[in-house]
């Protein structure tokens, strides 16, 4: 796990703006992600989502690629946990399923599907985000969305517990899910696809 202090957030957002975060943590596994979350909890830093419940003022938050994320010039007083290295990819060809870590870029996921002769993720090829953010907001484009191909997601709560939530449990709607409301974030997700022609 890599931990940086006073890390310029301009390095981690697609808009290339943003002042320094007090701490920037990059876990490389689910175990390290849990350790980072529990460390923040021990330090009295609830998830940013809880800030609006006015529990305390010093938050942490989880990000992926930083696309569509704006950080003020004054920075972020707390801890940013980045899922960028949770980038495992597993193709279960016999079942037409791809399992991807939260940090996998959607473009890589879509290209992997095409290479494996699986269709259903073409819409995601041009979305500049990661699997984690895409599940959180039910990302979509060109007439399709995550809801149409997502099978399940492993999600972590603020105590570091991981549970599997099926598509229908995630309450996926137009650019929304129940994850933000419940203070959960994606660790990995599975996508159910169909055989297709890579040339098409």
PDB file of C-alpha atoms in Angstrom:
ATOM      1  CA  UNK A   1       0.000   0.000   0.000  1.00  0.00           C
ATOM      2  CA  UNK A   2       1.354   3.392  -0.973  1.00  0.00           C
ATOM      3  CA  UNK A   3       0.629   6.422   1.216  1.00  0.00           C
ATOM      4  CA  UNK A   4       1.389   9.959   0.072  1.00  0.00           C
ATOM      5  CA  UNK A   5       0.968  13.201   1.998  1.00  0.00           C
ATOM      6  CA  UNK A   6      -0.028  16.576   0.565  1.00  0.00           C
ATOM      7  CA  UNK A   7      -0.706  14.905  -2.776  1.00  0.00           C
ATOM      8  CA  UNK A   8      -1.853  17.342  -5.511  1.00  0.00           C
ATOM      9  CA  UNK A   9      -5.284  16.164  -6.639  1.00  0.00           C
ATOM     10  CA  UNK A  10      -4.690  17.773 -10.035  1.00  0.00           C
ATOM     11  CA  UNK A  11      -2.669  14.622 -10.786  1.00  0.00           C
ATOM     12  CA  UNK A  12      -5.718  12.446 -10.176  1.00  0.00           C
ATOM     13  CA  UNK A  13      -8.645  14.208 -11.857  1.00  0.00           C
ATOM     14  CA  UNK A  14      -9.525  14.276 -15.543  1.00  0.00           C
ATOM     15  CA  UNK A  15      -9.890  18.076 -15.372  1.00  0.00           C
ATOM     16  CA  UNK A  16      -6.339  18.321 -13.975  1.00  0.00           C
ATOM     17  CA  UNK A  17      -7.349  20.710 -11.214  1.00  0.00           C
ATOM     18  CA  UNK A  18      -7.364  20.452  -7.439  1.00  0.00           C
ATOM     19  CA  UNK A  19      -5.222  21.278  -4.447  1.00  0.00           C
ATOM     20  CA  UNK A  20      -3.496  18.790  -2.147  1.00  0.00           C
ATOM     21  CA  UNK A  21      -5.148  16.000  -0.188  1.00  0.00           C
ATOM     22  CA  UNK A  22      -3.791  15.550   3.322  1.00  0.00           C
ATOM     23  CA  UNK A  23      -3.303  11.836   2.614  1.00  0.00           C
ATOM     24  CA  UNK A  24      -3.574   9.880  -0.621  1.00  0.00           C
ATOM     25  CA  UNK A  25      -3.692   6.111  -0.154  1.00  0.00           C
ATOM     26  CA  UNK A  26      -3.333   3.540  -2.951  1.00  0.00           C
ATOM     27  CA  UNK A  27      -4.188  -0.002  -1.824  1.00  0.00           C
ATOM     28  CA  UNK A  28      -3.201  -2.881  -4.103  1.00  0.00           C
ATOM     29  CA  UNK A  29      -5.644  -5.524  -2.875  1.00  0.00           C
ATOM     30  CA  UNK A  30      -8.978  -5.957  -1.140  1.00  0.00           C
ATOM     31  CA  UNK A  31      -7.101  -6.600   2.110  1.00  0.00           C
ATOM     32  CA  UNK A  32      -5.178  -3.336   1.834  1.00  0.00           C
ATOM     33  CA  UNK A  33      -8.374  -1.491   0.899  1.00  0.00           C
ATOM     34  CA  UNK A  34      -9.965  -2.811   4.107  1.00  0.00           C
ATOM     35  CA  UNK A  35      -6.909  -1.738   6.105  1.00  0.00           C
ATOM     36  CA  UNK A  36      -7.117   1.771   4.646  1.00  0.00           C
ATOM     37  CA  UNK A  37     -10.817   2.090   5.456  1.00  0.00           C
ATOM     38  CA  UNK A  38     -10.354   0.798   9.008  1.00  0.00           C
ATOM     39  CA  UNK A  39      -7.378   3.121   9.535  1.00  0.00           C
ATOM     40  CA  UNK A  40      -9.555   6.089   8.575  1.00  0.00           C
ATOM     41  CA  UNK A  41     -12.303   4.877  10.878  1.00  0.00           C
ATOM     42  CA  UNK A  42      -9.819   4.490  13.749  1.00  0.00           C
ATOM     43  CA  UNK A  43      -8.622   8.043  13.095  1.00  0.00           C
ATOM     44  CA  UNK A  44     -12.173   9.339  13.356  1.00  0.00           C
ATOM     45  CA  UNK A  45     -12.584   9.957   9.626  1.00  0.00           C
ATOM     46  CA  UNK A  46     -15.994   8.791   8.389  1.00  0.00           C
ATOM     47  CA  UNK A  47     -16.671   8.373   4.713  1.00  0.00           C
ATOM     48  CA  UNK A  48     -17.379  11.645   2.920  1.00  0.00           C
ATOM     49  CA  UNK A  49     -20.921  10.416   2.325  1.00  0.00           C
ATOM     50  CA  UNK A  50     -21.481  10.537   6.068  1.00  0.00           C
ATOM     51  CA  UNK A  51     -20.317  14.137   6.257  1.00  0.00           C
ATOM     52  CA  UNK A  52     -23.777  15.198   5.226  1.00  0.00           C
ATOM     53  CA  UNK A  53     -25.145  13.416   8.281  1.00  0.00           C
ATOM     54  CA  UNK A  54     -22.924  15.801  10.292  1.00  0.00           C
ATOM     55  CA  UNK A  55     -21.131  13.048  12.190  1.00  0.00           C
ATOM     56  CA  UNK A  56     -17.710  14.736  12.047  1.00  0.00           C
ATOM     57  CA  UNK A  57     -15.919  17.225   9.858  1.00  0.00           C
ATOM     58  CA  UNK A  58     -12.829  15.279   8.738  1.00  0.00           C
ATOM     59  CA  UNK A  59     -13.801  12.834   5.992  1.00  0.00           C
ATOM     60  CA  UNK A  60     -12.276  10.271   3.717  1.00  0.00           C
ATOM     61  CA  UNK A  61     -13.522   9.386   0.280  1.00  0.00           C
ATOM     62  CA  UNK A  62     -12.905   6.675  -2.305  1.00  0.00           C
ATOM     63  CA  UNK A  63     -12.149   7.546  -5.930  1.00  0.00           C
ATOM     64  CA  UNK A  64     -11.302   5.705  -9.133  1.00  0.00           C
ATOM     65  CA  UNK A  65      -9.930   7.496 -12.173  1.00  0.00           C
ATOM     66  CA  UNK A  66     -11.065  10.937 -11.001  1.00  0.00           C
ATOM     67  CA  UNK A  67     -13.162  11.498 -14.111  1.00  0.00           C
ATOM     68  CA  UNK A  68     -15.886  14.107 -13.619  1.00  0.00           C
ATOM     69  CA  UNK A  69     -14.390  14.910 -10.215  1.00  0.00           C
ATOM     70  CA  UNK A  70     -13.729  18.495  -9.169  1.00  0.00           C
ATOM     71  CA  UNK A  71     -11.447  19.255  -6.219  1.00  0.00           C
ATOM     72  CA  UNK A  72     -11.083  22.817  -4.949  1.00  0.00           C
ATOM     73  CA  UNK A  73      -7.769  24.657  -5.037  1.00  0.00           C
ATOM     74  CA  UNK A  74      -7.611  24.450  -1.234  1.00  0.00           C
ATOM     75  CA  UNK A  75      -7.483  20.676  -1.514  1.00  0.00           C
ATOM     76  CA  UNK A  76      -9.062  17.974   0.608  1.00  0.00           C
ATOM     77  CA  UNK A  77      -8.740  17.899   4.396  1.00  0.00           C
ATOM     78  CA  UNK A  78      -8.748  14.192   4.994  1.00  0.00           C
ATOM     79  CA  UNK A  79      -7.821  10.983   3.186  1.00  0.00           C
ATOM     80  CA  UNK A  80      -8.401  10.035  -0.437  1.00  0.00           C
ATOM     81  CA  UNK A  81      -8.378   6.281  -1.094  1.00  0.00           C
ATOM     82  CA  UNK A  82      -7.747   5.437  -4.745  1.00  0.00           C
ATOM     83  CA  UNK A  83      -8.864   2.121  -6.239  1.00  0.00           C
ATOM     84  CA  UNK A  84      -6.623   2.572  -9.310  1.00  0.00           C
ATOM     85  CA  UNK A  85      -4.544  -0.552  -8.554  1.00  0.00           C
ATOM     86  CA  UNK A  86      -7.517  -2.840  -7.926  1.00  0.00           C
ATOM     87  CA  UNK A  87      -7.312  -3.794 -11.565  1.00  0.00           C
ATOM     88  CA  UNK A  88      -7.677  -7.575 -11.757  1.00  0.00           C
ATOM     89  CA  UNK A  89      -9.566  -9.001 -14.741  1.00  0.00           C
ATOM     90  CA  UNK A  90     -10.931 -12.543 -14.957  1.00  0.00           C
ATOM     91  CA  UNK A  91     -12.733 -13.930 -17.989  1.00  0.00           C
ATOM     92  CA  UNK A  92     -15.021 -16.922 -17.423  1.00  0.00           C
ATOM     93  CA  UNK A  93     -15.476 -17.763 -21.088  1.00  0.00           C
ATOM     94  CA  UNK A  94     -17.697 -20.815 -20.550  1.00  0.00           C
ATOM     95  CA  UNK A  95     -20.260 -18.633 -18.756  1.00  0.00           C
ATOM     96  CA  UNK A  96     -19.707 -15.440 -20.790  1.00  0.00           C
ATOM     97  CA  UNK A  97     -18.786 -13.551 -17.612  1.00  0.00           C
ATOM     98  CA  UNK A  98     -16.033 -11.014 -16.963  1.00  0.00           C
ATOM     99  CA  UNK A  99     -15.096 -10.118 -13.384  1.00  0.00           C
ATOM    100  CA  UNK A 100     -13.251  -6.808 -13.018  1.00  0.00           C
ATOM    101  CA  UNK A 101     -11.721  -4.939 -10.089  1.00  0.00           C
ATOM    102  CA  UNK A 102     -13.015  -1.500  -9.173  1.00  0.00           C
ATOM    103  CA  UNK A 103      -9.979   0.202 -10.694  1.00  0.00           C
ATOM    104  CA  UNK A 104     -10.290  -1.327 -14.182  1.00  0.00           C
ATOM    105  CA  UNK A 105     -10.862   1.328 -16.829  1.00  0.00           C
ATOM    106  CA  UNK A 106     -14.114   0.861 -18.747  1.00  0.00           C
ATOM    107  CA  UNK A 107     -12.239   1.131 -22.046  1.00  0.00           C
ATOM    108  CA  UNK A 108     -10.025  -1.808 -21.035  1.00  0.00           C
ATOM    109  CA  UNK A 109     -13.070  -3.784 -19.903  1.00  0.00           C
ATOM    110  CA  UNK A 110     -14.854  -3.187 -23.219  1.00  0.00           C
ATOM    111  CA  UNK A 111     -11.763  -4.069 -25.256  1.00  0.00           C
ATOM    112  CA  UNK A 112     -11.251  -7.253 -23.232  1.00  0.00           C
ATOM    113  CA  UNK A 113     -14.848  -8.259 -23.931  1.00  0.00           C
ATOM    114  CA  UNK A 114     -14.388  -7.679 -27.673  1.00  0.00           C
ATOM    115  CA  UNK A 115     -11.138  -9.632 -27.739  1.00  0.00           C
ATOM    116  CA  UNK A 116     -12.882 -12.514 -25.958  1.00  0.00           C
ATOM    117  CA  UNK A 117     -15.718 -12.450 -28.542  1.00  0.00           C
ATOM    118  CA  UNK A 118     -18.251 -11.163 -26.016  1.00  0.00           C
ATOM    119  CA  UNK A 119     -20.747  -8.398 -26.728  1.00  0.00           C
ATOM    120  CA  UNK A 120     -22.683  -6.061 -24.449  1.00  0.00           C
ATOM    121  CA  UNK A 121     -20.044  -3.602 -23.260  1.00  0.00           C
ATOM    122  CA  UNK A 122     -19.525  -1.649 -26.479  1.00  0.00           C
ATOM    123  CA  UNK A 123     -21.301   1.368 -24.983  1.00  0.00           C
ATOM    124  CA  UNK A 124     -18.645   1.626 -22.269  1.00  0.00           C
ATOM    125  CA  UNK A 125     -15.618   1.909 -24.577  1.00  0.00           C
ATOM    126  CA  UNK A 126     -15.635   5.714 -24.605  1.00  0.00           C
ATOM    127  CA  UNK A 127     -16.581   6.370 -20.973  1.00  0.00           C
ATOM    128  CA  UNK A 128     -13.475   7.724 -19.161  1.00  0.00           C
ATOM    129  CA  UNK A 129     -14.114   6.049 -15.837  1.00  0.00           C
ATOM    130  CA  UNK A 130     -13.519   2.889 -13.852  1.00  0.00           C
ATOM    131  CA  UNK A 131     -15.683  -0.074 -12.929  1.00  0.00           C
ATOM    132  CA  UNK A 132     -16.150   1.193  -9.376  1.00  0.00           C
ATOM    133  CA  UNK A 133     -17.515   4.559 -10.424  1.00  0.00           C
ATOM    134  CA  UNK A 134     -19.552   3.016 -13.221  1.00  0.00           C
ATOM    135  CA  UNK A 135     -21.377   0.747 -10.798  1.00  0.00           C
ATOM    136  CA  UNK A 136     -21.875   3.583  -8.299  1.00  0.00           C
ATOM    137  CA  UNK A 137     -23.571   5.809 -10.893  1.00  0.00           C
ATOM    138  CA  UNK A 138     -24.914   3.188 -13.314  1.00  0.00           C
ATOM    139  CA  UNK A 139     -22.820   4.685 -16.097  1.00  0.00           C
ATOM    140  CA  UNK A 140     -24.185   4.525 -19.603  1.00  0.00           C
ATOM    141  CA  UNK A 141     -24.011   5.830 -23.162  1.00  0.00           C
ATOM    142  CA  UNK A 142     -25.379   5.112 -26.622  1.00  0.00           C
ATOM    143  CA  UNK A 143     -28.600   3.556 -25.384  1.00  0.00           C
ATOM    144  CA  UNK A 144     -27.190   1.134 -22.837  1.00  0.00           C
ATOM    145  CA  UNK A 145     -25.958   1.199 -19.223  1.00  0.00           C
ATOM    146  CA  UNK A 146     -24.332  -0.904 -16.521  1.00  0.00           C
ATOM    147  CA  UNK A 147     -27.740  -2.122 -15.373  1.00  0.00           C
ATOM    148  CA  UNK A 148     -28.095  -4.097 -18.623  1.00  0.00           C
ATOM    149  CA  UNK A 149     -24.917  -6.145 -18.195  1.00  0.00           C
ATOM    150  CA  UNK A 150     -24.047  -6.073 -14.492  1.00  0.00           C
ATOM    151  CA  UNK A 151     -24.518  -9.421 -12.779  1.00  0.00           C
ATOM    152  CA  UNK A 152     -23.321  -8.614  -9.261  1.00  0.00           C
ATOM    153  CA  UNK A 153     -20.898  -6.421  -7.349  1.00  0.00           C
ATOM    154  CA  UNK A 154     -18.790  -7.067  -4.264  1.00  0.00           C
ATOM    155  CA  UNK A 155     -19.185  -3.951  -2.130  1.00  0.00           C
ATOM    156  CA  UNK A 156     -17.389  -2.820   1.018  1.00  0.00           C
ATOM    157  CA  UNK A 157     -18.939  -0.975   3.922  1.00  0.00           C
ATOM    158  CA  UNK A 158     -17.255   1.448   6.296  1.00  0.00           C
ATOM    159  CA  UNK A 159     -16.322  -1.364   8.672  1.00  0.00           C
ATOM    160  CA  UNK A 160     -14.380  -3.113   5.917  1.00  0.00           C
ATOM    161  CA  UNK A 161     -16.969  -5.846   5.442  1.00  0.00           C
ATOM    162  CA  UNK A 162     -17.515  -7.089   1.895  1.00  0.00           C
ATOM    163  CA  UNK A 163     -20.783  -8.519   0.638  1.00  0.00           C
ATOM    164  CA  UNK A 164     -22.097  -9.513  -2.755  1.00  0.00           C
ATOM    165  CA  UNK A 165     -25.038  -7.500  -4.042  1.00  0.00           C
ATOM    166  CA  UNK A 166     -26.959  -8.697  -7.089  1.00  0.00           C
ATOM    167  CA  UNK A 167     -28.020  -6.348  -9.864  1.00  0.00           C
ATOM    168  CA  UNK A 168     -31.551  -5.968  -8.524  1.00  0.00           C
ATOM    169  CA  UNK A 169     -30.292  -5.163  -5.013  1.00  0.00           C
ATOM    170  CA  UNK A 170     -28.214  -2.220  -6.234  1.00  0.00           C
ATOM    171  CA  UNK A 171     -31.290  -0.151  -7.167  1.00  0.00           C
ATOM    172  CA  UNK A 172     -29.708   0.939 -10.433  1.00  0.00           C
ATOM    173  CA  UNK A 173     -31.481   3.884 -12.011  1.00  0.00           C
ATOM    174  CA  UNK A 174     -30.576   6.807 -14.244  1.00  0.00           C
ATOM    175  CA  UNK A 175     -27.011   7.629 -13.124  1.00  0.00           C
ATOM    176  CA  UNK A 176     -27.681   6.359  -9.636  1.00  0.00           C
ATOM    177  CA  UNK A 177     -27.571   3.345  -7.331  1.00  0.00           C
ATOM    178  CA  UNK A 178     -28.146   2.715  -3.636  1.00  0.00           C
ATOM    179  CA  UNK A 179     -24.396   2.578  -2.925  1.00  0.00           C
ATOM    180  CA  UNK A 180     -23.879   6.253  -2.172  1.00  0.00           C
ATOM    181  CA  UNK A 181     -26.935   6.395   0.075  1.00  0.00           C
ATOM    182  CA  UNK A 182     -25.763   3.332   2.012  1.00  0.00           C
ATOM    183  CA  UNK A 183     -22.127   4.428   2.231  1.00  0.00           C
ATOM    184  CA  UNK A 184     -20.861   1.456   0.207  1.00  0.00           C
ATOM    185  CA  UNK A 185     -18.296   1.279  -2.584  1.00  0.00           C
ATOM    186  CA  UNK A 186     -17.405  -1.315  -5.177  1.00  0.00           C
ATOM    187  CA  UNK A 187     -14.473  -3.708  -4.815  1.00  0.00           C
ATOM    188  CA  UNK A 188     -15.169  -5.738  -7.974  1.00  0.00           C
ATOM    189  CA  UNK A 189     -18.052  -6.465 -10.309  1.00  0.00           C
ATOM    190  CA  UNK A 190     -19.176  -9.223 -12.655  1.00  0.00           C
ATOM    191  CA  UNK A 191     -20.677  -8.665 -16.091  1.00  0.00           C
ATOM    192  CA  UNK A 192     -22.856 -11.161 -17.924  1.00  0.00           C
ATOM    193  CA  UNK A 193     -22.325 -10.835 -21.677  1.00  0.00           C
ATOM    194  CA  UNK A 194     -23.297 -12.718 -24.831  1.00  0.00           C
ATOM    195  CA  UNK A 195     -21.167 -14.264 -27.584  1.00  0.00           C
ATOM    196  CA  UNK A 196     -20.512 -11.897 -30.465  1.00  0.00           C
ATOM    197  CA  UNK A 197     -18.379 -11.188 -33.505  1.00  0.00           C
ATOM    198  CA  UNK A 198     -15.252  -9.145 -32.651  1.00  0.00           C
ATOM    199  CA  UNK A 199     -15.140  -7.696 -36.175  1.00  0.00           C
ATOM    200  CA  UNK A 200     -18.637  -6.229 -35.736  1.00  0.00           C
TER     201      UNK A 200
END
